[in-house]
Every structure is written in structure tokens, then in C-alpha cells.
Amino acid sequence: MDARISSGRRAADAIVERLELRIVSGELPDRTALPPERVLMAEFGASRTVIREAITALSSRGLIENRPRYRPIVRKPGFDAALGALGGIVGHLLGEAEGVKALFDSRIFLERALVREAAMHARRADIQALREALAANEAAIPDSARFYATDVAFHAVLYEIPRNPIMPAIHRAYVAWLAVHWHRMLRSPERNRVNYQSHRTILEAILERDPDAAEAALASHLNAAWEYVRVTFEPAPERTEAGQP
Amino acid sequence: MDARISSGRRAADAIVERLELRIVSGELPDRTALPPERVLMAEFGASRTVIREAITALSSRGLIENRPRYRPIVRKPGFDAALGALGGIVGHLLGEAEGVKALFDSRIFLERALVREAAMHARRADIQALREALAANEAAIPDSARFYATDVAFHAVLYEIPRNPIMPAIHRAYVAWLAVHWHRMLRSPERNRVNYQSHRTILEAILERDPDAAEAALASHLNAAWEYVRVTFEPAPERTEAGQP
DNA sequence: GTGGGTATTTTGATCATACCAAAAATGGCC
DNA sequence: GGCCATTTTTGGTATGATCAAAATACCCAC
């Protein structure tokens, strides 16, 4: 009478699969509540143990939003949800210097390509958005918190230009990863002004349709930024070489 | 005697947190097996229900690898694990044409940047690896399955060149996403030959240290490839406009 | 004693049942 | 019709049992 799976596959996996199907097929539309566990139990002929395991699995895969005491809600995820889930995992890497460095480098690498793209293919609306973002950026120089927001917004425009929904999602993910440590980052109006000037240089290169100059300006900008990010991930003062001489 | 959490937090969450700490702190070193459920049960004063829930949660977050009947193994995740988890989610987007297009476009975008990088900064060893990959690619032209493997390998070299561990992980993720549909993709020795020629053109541009030519060649190559990928994601013939005139 | 095969123990997977508390549904009151 | 008390539903957790596969201990032959 046992319906146990004796192969290398959990019983919950089969249920996950079937529920997945119902979600992507639209049988369980977005934002609707999942049937109660006891119903699913009868429906799939499994114990609540298995049903619950399947639900948590779906939840961790982003197909279901499962607040503690509430009915699980079907969520057809977008790229944001996907990258959000990724963020939780990558977060663990952020404790290790190498991981952060790799992450930040990947950002530099991507944004270098983005500014090239911008220099070559930015449309009138993109240019306009960049101009506005830069203006907001300048206006916020005295206020570091606001500057940070406008800084993020400026870069966000770059991610919009390729018109690929994945790009903004990636940007949001980067921002989310780094935001955790923002409060530990050094910041000051002087520093803000430097960053503003970098943004300005980048935009000028884009306006001149000079991808190489734009790429170089951005690389310089982000490599400088890295110095300020890096320190926040170096908790213990390993070497006091230039400490108090 | 009940240790039930009555707030908006599951009991499992606390355990997840504590186990997380043990993992990142190194108390539970990488690759070691987790203690048996019954031990953890006693240790945390929770029922197996909760322990198991915590374990599956850790597992879905990539901190633990748990094959069906084996002891869960601690895994300080790398970027591969992260992107692997992401893959499961993104997979759902692959059913929708827009999602696939966006994904493929992002790949083109990234690889364009990669070949530029290669043209500018490829080292002797990278060049050698590319040459070898190309040779293997040519040799495999008659055998489509083998050709596919060498095709992937050729592109993989490009992802190695920036020396950023995230890049190869991204590549593997792309490959995994697309591999699911490989059996539906059209393939033939003629097609293989065309692809081989594309690879050859790309490598030549890299050898000449000409990033623009390399980028153009790669874009052309992948845009052509997209045509072959696209059809596999268009199940129903929605419009027969150019069907049988 | 060592390799290989077998018996035993451990342990993960699943089921069944029960209870509690919070959420949701119900119904009656103003 | 809207608001509040009551009942029902439902998710969270606990306990105990069973089974099969994995891990381990054991044994035997060479």
C-alpha cells in the first residue's frame, strides 16, 4: 500500500513537478492561494510531511510566496525574483574577500560593456534619462544618503539601455548585495563630488559616441569605487603596517 | 513544554540560522556530513519535522548538498551553486518566448564583451587553449553530439579569460539552461561547419588583437545561432503566414 | 592480513495522528 | 452595511512507527 519511491527521487519531487506544471500552465494562476495542505494531501495521495516539503521547495524556488502563517501564494517569478533568490546564496560569499572582489569585478566587466553599448546605441530618451540622473546626482552631493540613491539611479539608467529585462534585474541584485554594507562605507561630500565628476565624464563620452573613452572612464570610476567598498569587507586589521607610525 | 514559536517566524528559521553560523564560521567544515537528524533533534531541542525543514531550507539555499538518501553534506557554496539555484528558477522563464530571448540576448551581450577582452588581454595560455578548442571543434564536425560538446568548450575558454570565477559559472548556467532543449535543435554537419567557421573567424580576430572585429564576428555567430535556438521554444505554429503559400 | 562479500546497525524518507494557535470564515448585533 | 464575537479552517509542531537504503561491522577465504 506504500506509495514510497524507492529510487533516488523523493516523493516530494514528483509533487513539486506536478504543482510546477499547474503554475506554469496557468491552472494555478499568479497570486492565487494554494489549496490547503490537507486538500493537496488527498489529491496527491501523500502525507502532509511530503506536501509541506514540496511547498517549501516551491517556495525556495520562487514559485510560491510562503509567509509563515498564511496560505502559500502562487508567484510566477520574474528575473527579479530569480536574482533575489540568488542574492541570498551569494550573500554568503560576501564574507570572503575573494568572493566580493569577484563580484565587484564582474560588475565592472558588465558595466564596461554597458557604457560601450550606451555610447554606440543610446537613444534620445536614454540620453535624456542620463542627463536627468546626472543632474539629480549633482544636486545631491551635500547629502551622502541622497547621493547614494542618485548614484545608484545613474548606473541604473545604463542597465536600461540594452532594453533587456535581465539587465536591470542584475543591477538591482548588485545594489542589494552591496547595500548591506553601505553603512560601513566611507562617504563624504568630497567623495561624492569625485563620483559625480566621474559620472559626468562618462556621460560626456557617451554623448560624443566614443565607446572607448566611455569604457575607460567607467573602469576608472568603478575601480576607484572598489577601494571604498573593499575596506568594508576587511573586518580584522590583519596588518597594521601604516597604522600609527 | 512546547517550544513552539508563536511569532511570525518558523522554528526552523532559528535552526537554519544557527546551522548557517556553524557553516560560515567553519565549525562545520566544507564537505563534511551533517550530524544525523536525530542528533540535531536532541541538540536543538526540536522535532524531526523542524530539523528536516531546516535541512531542506539550507539545501535550497545551497549551503547543504543533500542527495536523496545520503547524509547531507556541508557545502560552502561557490558561484556555481548560486547560479545553479538561479537556473532552476530561470528555467520557468524558458517556457515563455520573451524570457528565452532575453536570456539569449544577455548571453550575446556578455560574450561580446568577453571576446573584446580576449582580443585585448588574452595571454599566451589563453590563445593556446583557444587554438586547441578550435582544433577539437573542427575534428568533431561530422559528429553533431561531439561537435556540440566542443562548441561549448570553445566558448568556455572565452569565459575563462577574465580570470573571474563568476564567468565560467555563468557559462555553465547558460549551457545548462540551453542543454535542456538541445535535442530539439536542428543540427547537421553543414551547420556544424558553419559554426566552426564562425569560431575560426573569432579566433583570428582575437589573434590580430582586433576587438571590434572579434565582437562583430561573435555577434554574427550568436545571432545566427539564435535562429536555431528560437525554433525550439516555439511549440505551437501560431501564424502560418508564410506556411504553404 | 587483506580483499571481498554478508549480516547488522544507522539513518533518511515517509506515514499517521494529535494538538495548538493564528487566520479565515461565519454569523449576529448595532 | 459595517463591526465585533464565535466557530471553523488551516498551518506549525510534536511524537512515534515503519521501511529501505546507506553505512558499518563482521566474517571468511585466500
Coordinates of C-alpha atoms (C1' of nucleotides) in Angstrom, one line a residue:
Chain A
M1 CA 0.0 0.0 0.0
D2 CA 3.0 2.2 0.3
A3 CA 3.5 4.8 -2.3
R4 CA 7.1 5.3 -1.4
I5 CA 9.5 6.0 -4.0
S6 CA 12.4 3.6 -3.8
S7 CA 14.5 5.3 -6.4
G8 CA 16.8 8.2 -6.0
R9 CA 14.0 10.6 -6.1
R10 CA 12.0 12.0 -3.2
A11 CA 8.3 11.7 -3.2
A12 CA 8.1 15.5 -2.8
D13 CA 9.9 15.9 -6.1
A14 CA 7.1 14.4 -8.0
I15 CA 4.6 16.7 -6.3
V16 CA 6.8 19.7 -6.9
E17 CA 6.9 18.8 -10.5
R18 CA 3.1 18.5 -10.8
L19 CA 2.5 21.7 -9.0
E20 CA 5.1 23.4 -11.1
L21 CA 3.2 22.3 -14.1
R22 CA -0.1 23.7 -12.8
I23 CA 1.5 27.0 -12.1
V24 CA 3.3 27.5 -15.4
S25 CA 0.3 26.2 -17.3
G26 CA -1.8 28.8 -15.6
E27 CA -4.1 26.2 -14.0
L28 CA -3.0 27.8 -10.7
P29 CA -2.9 31.5 -11.7
D30 CA -0.5 34.0 -10.3
R31 CA -1.3 35.5 -7.0
T32 CA -3.9 32.9 -6.1
A33 CA -3.6 30.9 -2.9
L34 CA -2.6 27.3 -3.0
P35 CA -5.2 24.8 -1.9
P36 CA -4.9 23.8 1.8
E37 CA -2.3 21.3 2.6
R38 CA -4.9 18.7 3.6
V39 CA -6.6 19.0 0.2
L40 CA -3.3 18.6 -1.6
M41 CA -2.6 15.7 0.6
A42 CA -5.7 13.9 -0.5
E43 CA -5.2 15.0 -4.1
F44 CA -1.7 13.7 -4.4
G45 CA -2.1 10.8 -2.1
A46 CA 0.7 11.8 0.1
S47 CA 1.2 12.6 3.7
R48 CA 1.4 16.2 4.9
T49 CA 5.1 15.7 5.5
V50 CA 5.6 15.4 1.8
I51 CA 3.2 18.1 0.8
R52 CA 4.8 20.5 3.1
E53 CA 8.3 19.6 1.8
A54 CA 7.1 20.2 -1.7
I55 CA 5.6 23.5 -0.7
T56 CA 8.8 24.7 0.9
A57 CA 10.7 23.5 -2.1
L58 CA 8.5 25.5 -4.5
S59 CA 8.8 28.4 -2.1
S60 CA 12.6 28.4 -2.2
R61 CA 12.5 28.2 -6.0
G62 CA 10.4 31.3 -6.0
L63 CA 7.3 29.9 -7.4
I64 CA 5.4 30.3 -4.2
E65 CA 5.4 33.0 -1.6
N66 CA 5.0 31.5 1.7
R67 CA 4.7 33.8 4.7
P68 CA 4.7 32.0 8.0
R69 CA 1.2 31.5 9.0
Y70 CA -0.6 32.4 5.8
R71 CA -1.7 30.4 2.8
P72 CA 1.0 30.0 0.3
I73 CA 0.5 32.2 -2.7
V74 CA 1.4 31.3 -6.2
R75 CA 4.0 33.5 -7.7
K76 CA 5.2 33.3 -11.3
P77 CA 8.6 34.7 -10.8
G78 CA 10.3 37.3 -12.9
F79 CA 14.0 37.8 -13.3
D80 CA 14.0 39.9 -10.2
A81 CA 12.7 37.0 -8.1
A82 CA 15.3 34.8 -9.6
L83 CA 18.1 37.1 -8.9
G84 CA 16.7 37.8 -5.5
A85 CA 16.9 34.2 -4.6
L86 CA 20.4 34.1 -6.0
G87 CA 21.2 37.0 -3.8
G88 CA 20.6 35.0 -0.6
I89 CA 23.1 32.5 -1.7
V90 CA 25.7 34.8 -3.0
G91 CA 25.4 36.7 0.2
H92 CA 27.4 34.0 1.9
L93 CA 30.2 34.7 -0.4
L94 CA 30.3 38.3 0.6
G95 CA 32.0 37.4 3.9
E96 CA 35.0 36.3 2.0
A97 CA 37.2 38.8 0.3
E98 CA 37.7 36.8 -2.8
G99 CA 34.0 36.5 -3.4
V100 CA 33.4 40.2 -3.1
K101 CA 36.2 41.0 -5.4
A102 CA 35.0 38.6 -8.0
L103 CA 31.5 40.0 -7.7
F104 CA 32.6 43.6 -8.0
D105 CA 34.9 42.7 -10.9
S106 CA 32.0 41.1 -12.7
R107 CA 30.1 44.3 -12.2
I108 CA 32.9 46.4 -13.6
F109 CA 33.1 44.0 -16.5
L110 CA 29.4 44.2 -17.3
E111 CA 29.2 47.9 -16.9
R112 CA 32.1 48.5 -19.2
A113 CA 30.1 46.7 -21.8
L114 CA 27.0 48.7 -20.9
V115 CA 28.7 52.1 -21.4
R116 CA 30.1 50.9 -24.7
E117 CA 26.6 50.0 -25.7
A118 CA 25.3 53.3 -24.4
A119 CA 27.9 55.2 -26.4
M120 CA 27.0 53.3 -29.5
H121 CA 23.3 52.9 -29.3
A122 CA 21.8 55.2 -26.7
R123 CA 18.6 56.7 -27.9
R124 CA 17.3 60.2 -27.3
A125 CA 15.3 59.0 -24.4
D126 CA 18.3 57.3 -22.8
I127 CA 20.4 60.4 -23.2
Q128 CA 17.7 62.4 -21.6
A129 CA 17.4 60.0 -18.7
L130 CA 21.2 60.1 -18.2
R131 CA 21.2 63.8 -18.2
E132 CA 18.5 63.9 -15.6
A133 CA 20.1 61.3 -13.4
L134 CA 23.4 63.3 -13.6
A135 CA 21.6 66.5 -12.6
A136 CA 20.0 64.8 -9.6
N137 CA 23.4 63.3 -8.8
E138 CA 25.0 66.8 -8.7
A139 CA 22.2 68.2 -6.6
A140 CA 22.6 65.5 -4.0
I141 CA 26.3 66.0 -3.5
P142 CA 26.0 67.6 0.0
D143 CA 23.7 64.8 1.2
S144 CA 25.5 61.4 1.2
A145 CA 22.5 59.3 1.6
R146 CA 20.7 61.0 -1.2
F147 CA 23.8 61.0 -3.3
Y148 CA 24.0 57.2 -2.9
A149 CA 20.5 56.9 -4.2
T150 CA 21.1 59.1 -7.2
D151 CA 24.4 57.3 -7.8
V152 CA 22.5 54.0 -8.0
A153 CA 19.9 55.6 -10.2
F154 CA 22.5 56.9 -12.6
H155 CA 24.0 53.5 -13.1
A156 CA 20.5 52.0 -13.3
V157 CA 20.0 54.0 -16.5
L158 CA 22.9 52.3 -18.1
Y159 CA 21.3 48.9 -17.4
E160 CA 18.1 50.0 -19.0
I161 CA 19.7 50.9 -22.3
P162 CA 20.0 47.4 -23.8
R163 CA 16.3 47.0 -23.3
N164 CA 16.8 43.6 -21.8
P165 CA 14.8 42.9 -18.7
I166 CA 17.6 40.8 -17.3
M167 CA 20.0 43.8 -17.1
P168 CA 18.0 45.9 -14.6
A169 CA 17.4 42.9 -12.5
I170 CA 21.1 42.2 -12.4
H171 CA 21.7 45.8 -11.3
R172 CA 19.2 45.6 -8.6
A173 CA 20.9 42.4 -7.4
Y174 CA 24.3 44.1 -7.3
V175 CA 22.8 47.0 -5.4
A176 CA 21.1 44.8 -2.9
W177 CA 24.3 42.8 -2.3
L178 CA 26.3 45.9 -1.8
A179 CA 23.7 47.9 0.1
V180 CA 24.1 45.6 3.1
H181 CA 27.5 47.1 3.7
W182 CA 26.8 50.7 2.7
H183 CA 26.6 51.9 6.2
R184 CA 30.2 50.8 6.7
M185 CA 31.5 52.6 3.5
L186 CA 33.3 55.8 3.8
R187 CA 31.4 58.7 2.4
S188 CA 31.7 62.4 2.3
P189 CA 30.7 65.3 0.1
E190 CA 34.2 65.4 -1.3
R191 CA 34.0 61.8 -2.2
N192 CA 30.5 62.4 -3.7
R193 CA 31.9 65.2 -5.8
V194 CA 34.6 62.9 -7.2
N195 CA 32.0 60.4 -8.1
Y196 CA 29.8 63.0 -9.7
Q197 CA 32.7 64.1 -11.8
S198 CA 33.2 60.5 -12.9
H199 CA 29.6 60.2 -13.9
R200 CA 29.9 63.4 -15.8
T201 CA 32.9 62.2 -17.7
I202 CA 31.2 59.0 -18.6
L203 CA 28.1 60.8 -19.9
E204 CA 30.2 63.2 -21.9
A205 CA 32.0 60.2 -23.6
I206 CA 28.6 58.7 -24.3
L207 CA 27.4 62.0 -25.8
E208 CA 30.4 62.0 -28.0
R209 CA 29.6 58.5 -29.1
D210 CA 33.1 57.4 -28.0
P211 CA 32.8 53.9 -26.6
D212 CA 36.4 53.6 -25.8
A213 CA 36.5 56.8 -23.8
A214 CA 33.3 55.8 -22.0
E215 CA 34.6 52.4 -21.1
A216 CA 37.8 53.8 -19.8
A217 CA 36.0 56.4 -17.8
L218 CA 33.7 53.9 -16.3
A219 CA 36.5 51.4 -15.5
S220 CA 38.4 54.2 -13.8
H221 CA 35.3 55.2 -11.8
L222 CA 34.4 51.7 -10.6
N223 CA 38.0 50.8 -9.8
A224 CA 38.2 53.8 -7.6
A225 CA 34.9 52.9 -6.0
W226 CA 36.2 49.4 -5.3
E227 CA 38.8 50.8 -3.0
Y228 CA 36.0 52.2 -0.9
V229 CA 34.0 49.0 -1.0
R230 CA 36.9 46.8 -0.2
V231 CA 37.6 48.2 3.2
T232 CA 34.1 47.3 4.4
F233 CA 34.9 43.6 3.8
E234 CA 38.1 43.6 5.6
P235 CA 37.0 43.2 9.2
A236 CA 40.1 42.4 11.0
P237 CA 43.1 44.7 10.7
E238 CA 45.5 42.0 9.6
R239 CA 48.4 44.2 9.1
T240 CA 48.9 47.4 10.9
E241 CA 51.8 48.4 8.7
A242 CA 50.7 52.0 8.2
G243 CA 48.7 52.1 11.4
Q244 CA 50.2 54.5 13.9
P245 CA 53.8 55.0 12.9
Chain B
M1 CA 6.9 22.2 27.5
D2 CA 6.1 23.4 24.0
A3 CA 9.0 25.2 22.3
R4 CA 6.7 26.5 19.6
I5 CA 7.3 29.8 18.2
S6 CA 4.2 31.9 18.2
S7 CA 5.5 34.8 16.3
G8 CA 5.8 35.2 12.6
R9 CA 8.9 33.1 12.5
R10 CA 9.1 29.4 12.0
A11 CA 11.0 27.3 14.4
A12 CA 13.0 26.0 11.5
D13 CA 14.2 29.5 10.8
A14 CA 16.1 29.7 14.0
I15 CA 17.8 26.4 13.4
V16 CA 18.7 27.4 9.9
E17 CA 20.3 30.5 11.3
R18 CA 22.3 28.6 13.8
L19 CA 23.4 26.0 11.3
E20 CA 24.3 28.7 8.9
L21 CA 26.5 30.2 11.5
R22 CA 28.3 27.0 12.2
I23 CA 28.9 26.6 8.5
V24 CA 30.3 30.0 7.7
S25 CA 32.3 30.1 10.9
G26 CA 33.9 26.9 9.9
E27 CA 32.7 24.9 12.9
L28 CA 31.1 22.7 10.3
P29 CA 33.8 22.5 7.7
D30 CA 33.1 22.2 4.0
R31 CA 32.4 18.7 2.6
T32 CA 31.7 17.2 6.0
A33 CA 28.5 15.4 6.6
L34 CA 25.9 17.0 8.8
P35 CA 25.1 15.2 12.0
P36 CA 22.2 12.8 11.8
E37 CA 18.8 14.2 12.1
R38 CA 18.2 12.5 15.4
V39 CA 21.3 14.1 16.9
L40 CA 20.4 17.6 15.7
M41 CA 17.0 16.9 17.1
A42 CA 18.3 16.5 20.5
E43 CA 20.8 19.2 20.1
F44 CA 18.4 21.9 19.1
G45 CA 15.5 20.5 21.1
A46 CA 13.2 20.3 18.2
S47 CA 11.3 17.6 16.5
R48 CA 12.5 15.9 13.4
T49 CA 9.8 17.7 11.5
V50 CA 11.5 21.0 12.1
I51 CA 15.0 19.7 11.7
R52 CA 14.2 18.3 8.3
E53 CA 12.6 21.5 7.3
A54 CA 15.7 23.4 8.3
I55 CA 17.8 21.0 6.3
T56 CA 15.8 21.4 3.2
A57 CA 15.9 25.1 3.6
L58 CA 19.7 25.1 3.9
S59 CA 19.8 22.8 1.0
S60 CA 17.8 25.0 -1.2
R61 CA 20.0 27.9 -0.2
G62 CA 22.9 26.0 -1.4
L63 CA 24.7 25.6 1.9
I64 CA 24.0 21.9 2.0
E65 CA 24.0 19.3 -0.6
N66 CA 21.6 16.6 0.1
R67 CA 21.2 13.7 -2.3
P68 CA 18.1 11.7 -1.6
R69 CA 19.2 9.0 0.7
Y70 CA 22.6 10.2 1.8
R71 CA 23.7 12.2 4.7
P72 CA 23.5 15.9 3.9
I73 CA 26.9 17.4 3.1
V74 CA 28.0 20.8 4.1
R75 CA 28.8 22.9 1.1
K76 CA 30.1 26.4 1.3
P77 CA 28.7 27.4 -2.0
G78 CA 30.6 28.8 -4.9
F79 CA 29.2 30.8 -7.6
D80 CA 28.2 27.6 -9.4
A81 CA 25.9 26.6 -6.7
A82 CA 24.4 30.1 -6.7
L83 CA 23.9 30.1 -10.4
G84 CA 22.6 26.6 -10.3
A85 CA 19.9 27.6 -7.9
L86 CA 19.2 30.5 -10.1
G87 CA 18.9 28.2 -13.0
G88 CA 16.1 26.3 -11.5
I89 CA 14.1 29.5 -11.3
V90 CA 15.0 30.9 -14.6
G91 CA 14.1 27.6 -16.1
H92 CA 10.5 28.6 -15.7
L93 CA 11.0 31.6 -17.8
L94 CA 12.2 29.4 -20.6
G95 CA 8.7 28.4 -21.4
E96 CA 8.0 31.9 -22.5
A97 CA 9.4 33.2 -25.7
E98 CA 10.3 36.6 -24.2
G99 CA 12.3 35.0 -21.4
V100 CA 14.4 32.9 -23.7
K101 CA 15.1 35.8 -26.0
A102 CA 16.1 38.0 -23.1
L103 CA 18.3 35.2 -21.7
F104 CA 20.0 34.6 -25.1
D105 CA 20.4 38.3 -25.7
S106 CA 22.1 38.6 -22.3
R107 CA 24.5 35.9 -23.4
I108 CA 25.3 37.6 -26.6
F109 CA 25.8 40.8 -24.7
L110 CA 28.2 39.2 -22.3
E111 CA 30.1 37.2 -24.8
R112 CA 30.6 40.3 -27.0
A113 CA 32.4 41.8 -24.0
L114 CA 34.3 38.6 -23.5
V115 CA 35.8 38.4 -26.9
R116 CA 36.7 42.1 -26.7
E117 CA 38.5 41.2 -23.5
A118 CA 40.1 38.3 -25.2
A119 CA 41.3 40.3 -28.2
M120 CA 42.8 42.8 -25.8
H121 CA 44.2 40.8 -23.0
A122 CA 44.3 37.1 -23.9
R123 CA 47.5 35.6 -22.7
R124 CA 49.7 33.0 -24.4
A125 CA 48.0 30.2 -22.5
D126 CA 44.5 31.5 -23.4
I127 CA 45.5 31.7 -27.1
Q128 CA 46.8 28.1 -26.9
A129 CA 43.6 27.0 -25.2
L130 CA 41.5 28.6 -27.9
R131 CA 43.6 27.0 -30.7
E132 CA 43.2 23.6 -29.1
A133 CA 39.4 24.1 -28.6
L134 CA 39.1 25.2 -32.3
A135 CA 41.0 22.2 -33.5
A136 CA 38.8 19.8 -31.5
N137 CA 35.9 21.7 -32.8
E138 CA 36.9 21.1 -36.4
A139 CA 37.7 17.5 -35.8
A140 CA 34.2 17.0 -34.5
I141 CA 32.3 18.4 -37.4
P142 CA 31.0 15.1 -38.6
D143 CA 29.6 14.1 -35.2
S144 CA 27.0 16.6 -34.1
A145 CA 26.9 15.4 -30.5
R146 CA 30.6 15.7 -30.1
F147 CA 30.5 19.0 -32.0
Y148 CA 28.1 20.4 -29.5
A149 CA 30.5 19.5 -26.7
T150 CA 33.5 21.1 -28.4
D151 CA 31.4 24.1 -29.3
V152 CA 30.5 24.6 -25.6
A153 CA 34.2 24.0 -24.7
F154 CA 35.3 26.7 -27.2
H155 CA 33.0 29.3 -25.7
A156 CA 34.0 28.2 -22.2
V157 CA 37.6 29.3 -22.9
L158 CA 36.3 32.8 -23.5
Y159 CA 34.7 32.8 -20.1
E160 CA 38.0 31.7 -18.5
I161 CA 40.0 34.6 -19.9
P162 CA 38.9 37.3 -17.4
R163 CA 40.1 35.1 -14.6
N164 CA 36.9 35.7 -12.7
P165 CA 35.3 32.6 -11.2
I166 CA 31.9 34.1 -11.8
M167 CA 32.3 34.0 -15.5
P168 CA 32.7 30.2 -16.0
A169 CA 29.9 29.7 -13.6
I170 CA 27.7 31.9 -15.7
H171 CA 28.7 30.0 -18.8
R172 CA 27.8 26.7 -17.2
A173 CA 24.5 28.1 -16.2
Y174 CA 23.8 29.2 -19.7
V175 CA 24.7 25.9 -21.1
A176 CA 22.6 24.1 -18.6
W177 CA 19.6 26.2 -19.5
L178 CA 20.0 25.6 -23.1
A179 CA 21.0 22.0 -23.0
V180 CA 17.6 21.0 -21.9
H181 CA 16.4 21.8 -25.4
W182 CA 19.4 20.7 -27.4
H183 CA 17.7 17.5 -28.6
R184 CA 15.1 19.7 -30.3
M185 CA 17.6 21.9 -32.0
L186 CA 18.3 21.3 -35.7
R187 CA 21.8 20.1 -36.3
S188 CA 23.8 18.8 -39.1
P189 CA 27.4 18.6 -40.3
E190 CA 26.8 21.5 -42.6
R191 CA 25.5 23.6 -39.7
N192 CA 28.5 22.4 -37.7
R193 CA 30.8 23.5 -40.4
V194 CA 29.3 27.0 -40.4
N195 CA 29.7 27.3 -36.7
Y196 CA 33.2 26.1 -36.9
Q197 CA 34.0 28.8 -39.4
S198 CA 32.5 31.3 -37.1
H199 CA 34.7 30.2 -34.3
R200 CA 37.6 30.4 -36.6
T201 CA 36.8 33.9 -37.6
I202 CA 36.5 34.9 -34.0
L203 CA 39.8 33.4 -33.0
E204 CA 41.5 35.1 -36.0
A205 CA 40.2 38.4 -34.9
I206 CA 41.5 37.7 -31.4
L207 CA 44.9 36.8 -32.7
E208 CA 45.0 40.0 -34.6
R209 CA 44.2 41.8 -31.4
D210 CA 41.2 43.4 -33.1
P211 CA 38.4 43.7 -30.5
D212 CA 35.9 45.3 -32.9
A213 CA 36.3 42.5 -35.4
A214 CA 36.1 39.9 -32.7
E215 CA 33.0 41.4 -31.3
A216 CA 31.4 41.6 -34.7
A217 CA 32.2 38.1 -35.5
L218 CA 30.9 36.8 -32.3
A219 CA 27.7 38.8 -32.5
S220 CA 27.1 37.5 -36.0
H221 CA 27.8 33.9 -34.8
L222 CA 25.4 34.0 -31.9
N223 CA 22.7 35.9 -33.7
A224 CA 22.8 33.1 -36.3
A225 CA 22.7 30.5 -33.5
W226 CA 19.7 32.2 -32.0
E227 CA 17.7 31.3 -35.1
Y228 CA 18.3 27.7 -34.3
V229 CA 17.5 28.0 -30.7
R230 CA 14.4 30.0 -31.2
V231 CA 12.5 27.4 -33.0
T232 CA 12.8 25.0 -30.2
F233 CA 10.9 27.4 -28.0
E234 CA 8.0 28.0 -30.4
P235 CA 5.9 24.9 -29.8
A236 CA 2.7 25.9 -31.5
P237 CA 2.6 27.3 -35.0
E238 CA 0.7 30.4 -34.2
R239 CA 0.8 32.1 -37.5
T240 CA 1.1 30.2 -40.8
E241 CA 1.6 33.4 -42.8
A242 CA 4.4 32.0 -44.8
G243 CA 3.3 28.5 -44.3
Q244 CA 2.2 27.0 -47.6
P245 CA 1.5 29.9 -50.0
Chain C
dG1 C1' 46.3 -9.5 6.8
dT2 C1' 43.8 -8.3 3.2
dG3 C1' 40.1 -8.2 -0.2
dG4 C1' 35.5 -9.2 -0.8
dG5 C1' 31.2 -10.5 0.5
dT6 C1' 27.4 -10.7 4.1
dA7 C1' 24.9 -9.5 8.3
dT8 C1' 23.8 -5.7 11.4
dT9 C1' 23.1 -1.1 12.6
dT10 C1' 22.2 3.5 11.4
dT11 C1' 19.7 6.8 9.3
dG12 C1' 16.9 9.3 6.0
dA13 C1' 12.1 9.1 4.0
dT14 C1' 7.5 8.6 4.7
dC15 C1' 3.2 7.9 7.1
dA16 C1' -0.3 8.5 10.7
dT17 C1' -2.2 11.0 14.4
dA18 C1' -2.7 14.7 17.6
dC19 C1' -2.7 19.4 19.5
dC20 C1' -2.2 24.3 19.4
dA21 C1' -2.7 28.9 17.8
dA22 C1' -3.3 32.0 14.3
dA23 C1' -6.0 33.0 10.2
dA24 C1' -10.1 32.9 7.8
dA25 C1' -14.9 32.3 7.6
dT26 C1' -19.3 32.8 9.8
dG27 C1' -22.9 35.0 11.9
dG28 C1' -25.3 38.0 14.6
dC29 C1' -25.6 42.6 16.5
dC30 C1' -25.9 47.6 16.1
Chain D
dG1 C1' -23.9 47.8 5.6
dG2 C1' -20.2 47.7 8.8
dC3 C1' -18.2 45.9 13.0
dC4 C1' -17.2 42.6 16.5
dA5 C1' -17.5 37.8 18.8
dT6 C1' -17.6 32.9 17.7
dT7 C1' -16.7 29.0 15.2
dT8 C1' -14.1 26.6 11.7
dT9 C1' -10.3 26.0 9.0
dT10 C1' -5.6 25.6 8.4
dG11 C1' -0.7 25.9 9.0
dG12 C1' 3.1 24.8 12.6
dT13 C1' 4.9 21.5 15.5
dA14 C1' 5.4 17.2 18.2
dT15 C1' 5.5 12.1 18.6
dG16 C1' 6.0 7.5 17.3
dA17 C1' 6.3 4.0 14.0
dT18 C1' 7.8 1.6 9.7
dC19 C1' 10.7 0.8 5.7
dA20 C1' 14.5 0.7 2.7
dA21 C1' 18.8 2.2 1.5
dA22 C1' 23.3 3.5 3.2
dA23 C1' 27.0 2.9 6.4
dT24 C1' 29.3 0.0 9.3
dA25 C1' 30.7 -4.1 11.4
dC26 C1' 31.7 -8.7 10.8
dC27 C1' 33.4 -12.8 8.8
dC28 C1' 35.5 -15.9 5.8
dA29 C1' 38.5 -17.4 2.3
dC30 C1' 42.8 -16.9 0.0

